[in-house]
XYZ file of C-alpha atoms in Angstrom:
280
model
C 5.953 -14.100 17.829
C 5.665 -10.582 19.257
C 8.170 -8.455 19.654
C 9.088 -6.579 23.022
C 7.808 -3.331 24.398
C 9.415 -0.686 26.348
C 9.576 -0.718 29.657
C 8.206 2.563 30.425
C 4.502 2.644 29.082
C 4.510 6.626 29.249
C 6.959 6.393 26.294
C 5.275 3.709 24.078
C 4.411 4.804 21.020
C 3.200 3.021 17.653
C 3.493 4.054 13.986
C 0.509 2.577 11.751
C 2.918 3.730 8.720
C 6.057 1.651 9.383
C 4.574 -0.660 12.083
C 7.099 0.260 14.747
C 5.990 -0.178 18.229
C 8.979 0.461 19.942
C 9.674 4.191 19.578
C 11.341 5.355 22.568
C 11.782 9.066 21.727
C 8.298 8.869 20.111
C 9.742 9.709 16.512
C 8.929 7.516 13.792
C 12.133 5.891 12.146
C 10.686 6.119 8.484
C 8.512 9.169 8.498
C 10.438 11.107 10.951
C 7.228 12.443 12.329
C 6.371 12.391 16.274
C 3.831 9.948 17.431
C 1.864 9.824 20.420
C 1.021 6.858 22.386
C -1.442 4.491 20.486
C -1.835 6.978 17.469
C -0.509 7.235 14.111
C 1.808 9.651 12.478
C -0.100 12.796 11.876
C 0.334 12.561 8.264
C 0.951 9.156 7.526
C 0.372 7.439 3.995
C 0.104 3.634 3.394
C 3.198 2.739 1.354
C 2.740 2.312 -2.254
C 2.382 -1.223 -3.789
C 1.256 -0.751 -7.399
C 4.967 -0.727 -8.857
C 5.429 -3.866 -6.867
C 2.520 -5.410 -8.364
C 3.589 -4.244 -11.853
C 6.939 -6.028 -11.301
C 5.192 -9.242 -10.344
C 2.973 -8.763 -13.451
C 5.732 -8.357 -15.873
C 7.614 -11.065 -14.309
C 4.956 -13.363 -15.536
C 4.595 -12.385 -19.161
C 7.020 -12.957 -21.914
C 7.870 -10.969 -25.092
C 6.422 -13.137 -27.586
C 3.371 -13.801 -25.636
C 2.884 -9.802 -25.568
C 3.393 -9.745 -29.529
C 1.288 -12.424 -30.336
C -1.762 -10.808 -28.490
C -0.873 -7.646 -30.047
C -0.705 -9.406 -33.633
C -4.185 -10.920 -32.827
C -5.648 -7.654 -32.014
C -4.251 -5.909 -35.440
C -5.759 -8.672 -37.249
C -9.168 -8.011 -35.706
C -9.206 -11.488 -33.813
C -10.302 -9.971 -30.958
C -11.973 -13.138 -29.399
C -8.965 -15.199 -29.827
C -6.632 -12.515 -28.278
C -8.767 -12.187 -25.383
C -8.836 -16.278 -25.080
C -5.023 -15.741 -25.000
C -4.888 -13.572 -22.036
C -7.402 -15.533 -20.191
C -5.593 -18.694 -20.524
C -2.440 -17.057 -19.383
C -4.035 -15.437 -16.119
C -6.002 -18.609 -15.160
C -2.407 -20.431 -15.479
C -0.539 -18.141 -13.504
C -2.947 -17.191 -10.792
C -5.746 -18.541 -8.568
C -9.008 -16.745 -9.006
C -12.391 -17.468 -7.732
C -15.718 -15.457 -8.651
C -18.813 -16.191 -5.909
C -21.840 -17.394 -7.721
C -24.538 -14.734 -7.524
C -26.755 -12.991 -9.727
C -26.791 -9.718 -7.676
C -22.980 -8.813 -7.755
C -19.929 -9.704 -9.454
C -17.297 -10.548 -6.311
C -13.836 -11.966 -7.816
C -11.085 -13.199 -5.083
C -7.531 -13.675 -5.977
C -4.875 -15.599 -4.246
C -1.842 -13.473 -2.869
C 0.821 -14.191 -0.397
C -0.987 -16.944 1.301
C -4.607 -15.300 1.663
C -7.475 -14.443 -0.947
C -8.312 -10.775 -1.500
C -11.442 -9.421 -3.524
C -9.025 -7.863 -5.676
C -9.152 -9.996 -8.889
C -10.643 -7.585 -11.305
C -8.233 -4.823 -10.608
C -5.574 -7.491 -10.932
C -6.791 -8.526 -14.534
C -6.980 -4.875 -15.774
C -3.513 -4.576 -14.654
C -2.277 -7.674 -16.730
C -4.167 -6.287 -19.518
C -2.733 -3.003 -19.539
C 0.737 -4.597 -19.288
C -0.170 -6.946 -22.138
C -1.445 -4.611 -24.869
C 0.081 -1.322 -23.868
C -1.478 1.611 -25.752
C -4.111 -0.876 -27.350
C -5.623 -1.105 -23.934
C -9.431 -0.484 -23.601
C -11.857 -0.562 -20.870
C -14.304 -2.680 -23.073
C -11.074 -5.351 -23.682
C -10.520 -5.620 -20.003
C -14.151 -6.064 -19.339
C -14.386 -8.679 -21.845
C -11.598 -10.895 -20.329
C -13.247 -10.151 -16.703
C -16.373 -11.737 -17.924
C -14.821 -14.876 -19.363
C -12.795 -15.355 -16.145
C -15.851 -14.746 -14.263
C -17.754 -17.441 -16.136
C -14.673 -20.118 -15.620
C -14.300 -19.408 -12.074
C -17.779 -19.718 -10.197
C -17.507 -21.260 -7.013
C -20.432 -21.543 -4.095
C -19.967 -18.826 -1.412
C -20.706 -21.210 1.608
C -18.221 -23.530 0.119
C -15.765 -20.663 -0.464
C -16.014 -19.210 3.219
C -16.466 -22.360 5.324
C -13.781 -22.710 7.932
C -12.839 -26.166 7.586
C -9.810 -26.309 10.133
C -10.236 -23.710 12.846
C -6.762 -24.552 14.178
C -4.883 -23.445 11.097
C -4.320 -19.933 10.185
C -1.682 -17.931 8.188
C 1.370 -15.865 9.703
C 3.482 -13.993 7.530
C 5.888 -16.820 6.552
C 3.385 -19.822 6.310
C 0.629 -21.563 7.621
C 0.607 -22.275 11.315
C -1.253 -25.557 12.710
C -1.912 -24.834 16.532
C -2.524 -28.771 16.985
C 0.655 -29.944 15.542
C 2.558 -26.613 16.372
C 4.092 -26.889 12.536
C 4.385 -24.250 10.049
C 3.755 -24.990 6.659
C 4.165 -23.341 3.178
C 1.208 -21.296 1.970
C -1.197 -23.412 0.066
C -3.676 -21.797 -2.325
C -6.116 -24.718 -1.684
C -6.771 -23.681 1.677
C -9.058 -20.643 1.525
C -7.425 -18.119 4.053
C -8.817 -14.396 4.235
C -6.501 -12.879 6.954
C -3.163 -12.975 7.931
C -1.056 -12.298 11.275
C 1.762 -10.117 10.199
C 4.305 -11.778 12.292
C 6.994 -14.351 10.923
C 6.873 -17.321 13.257
C 10.018 -18.486 14.871
C 10.010 -21.362 17.092
C 13.054 -20.485 18.770
C 11.955 -16.923 19.703
C 11.492 -15.953 23.135
C 9.241 -13.174 24.833
C 10.576 -12.408 28.116
C 10.093 -8.795 28.269
C 6.133 -9.442 27.496
C 5.936 -11.863 30.244
C 7.665 -9.591 32.484
C 5.013 -6.974 31.630
C 2.277 -9.291 32.257
C 3.680 -10.437 35.606
C 3.578 -6.384 36.475
C 0.007 -5.721 35.447
C -1.866 -8.818 36.622
C -1.387 -11.481 39.512
C 1.025 -14.329 38.797
C -1.916 -16.880 38.546
C -3.365 -14.687 35.720
C -0.613 -14.630 33.524
C -1.721 -18.214 32.430
C -4.967 -16.503 31.809
C -3.588 -13.795 29.689
C -1.822 -16.369 27.623
C -4.752 -18.293 27.079
C -6.710 -15.220 25.891
C -3.853 -14.734 23.300
C -4.032 -18.226 22.217
C -8.215 -18.121 21.829
C -7.428 -15.042 19.320
C -5.634 -17.497 17.072
C -8.624 -20.100 16.803
C -10.684 -19.280 13.882
C -13.901 -20.276 15.709
C -15.931 -19.156 18.580
C -15.419 -22.121 20.840
C -16.534 -20.422 23.948
C -19.207 -17.985 23.967
C -17.090 -15.449 26.509
C -15.718 -11.955 26.339
C -12.910 -10.592 27.960
C -12.696 -7.042 29.765
C -9.951 -5.153 31.416
C -10.685 -3.671 34.484
C -9.061 -1.630 36.574
C -7.941 2.160 37.791
C -6.051 4.357 35.515
C -2.271 3.731 34.478
C -2.117 0.180 35.268
C -1.286 -1.246 31.979
C -4.802 -1.929 30.254
C -4.594 0.260 27.263
C -0.693 -0.886 26.720
C -2.044 -4.673 27.008
C -4.880 -3.732 24.616
C -2.289 -2.481 22.094
C -0.131 -5.643 22.367
C -3.167 -7.484 21.469
C -3.350 -5.584 18.376
C 0.072 -5.689 17.471
C 0.009 -9.431 17.876
C -3.125 -9.868 15.547
C -2.380 -7.010 13.156
C -4.098 -3.816 13.020
C -5.945 -4.850 9.832
C -7.405 -7.913 11.707
C -8.974 -5.658 14.604
C -11.924 -3.213 15.133
C -12.803 -0.906 17.727
C -16.616 -1.486 18.771
C -18.249 0.257 21.567
C -20.114 -1.664 24.339
C -23.179 0.757 23.369
C -23.032 -0.365 19.687
C -22.762 -3.840 20.679
C -25.920 -3.544 22.725
C -27.818 -1.694 20.086
C -26.816 -3.036 16.881
C -27.260 -7.215 16.350
C -24.503 -6.899 13.639
C -22.052 -4.969 15.596
């Protein structure tokens, strides 16, 4: 599930733009910028996705539907028009709104996981349906209706029901059965490991690297650590620390861990922050 790294750790570079981490010459093959070990391109920008989202939205709309909504608006049947858009969105998307009187938080299902981006998606759909007739009030009315129709208790929504199941790029993986299943909106997942699971894949060079930086009996321990990363629960109240002199593979191992889990699923917190902040 993890691609191999370069043999020479001094030449190991990573680009957070294209997610390449086998950059022998230290040059990103997408941006053509030089990158430093463990750092991103100096002027990297995230790949825009708005055009992809728009194509997905358009693929779910028909010309007749859009014309019908515009006709209702022209006849000043605003309530009926918004109901039609609400019905379309709730038919084609999976949306949940956390029940709370303090703030509105709406989640939408996309590519296997739920994201807190339902409101912006609804606005984009409204704009695509009515075009120049779009107004903020129109989308706000639709958001309010969908919000009321999709309430869910936060405790139920965020409770981890099976800590041995998690999302990878090509499905839901079950650690107990070692089976890959199709994405299912009925399972509430909020993070995804950005790697395609391939049961036949080998990681000979990674195992070679592990054998070079730790003793043979500790290679299994390292593999267990990677395995514990995948469990969505704290089954053991333990921490792992890398100890040793300089240039012995610690930074490279930590970077491998981050690439394994995905950069968006990792955070960097110092021991001082953990000591001083109970919520770190």
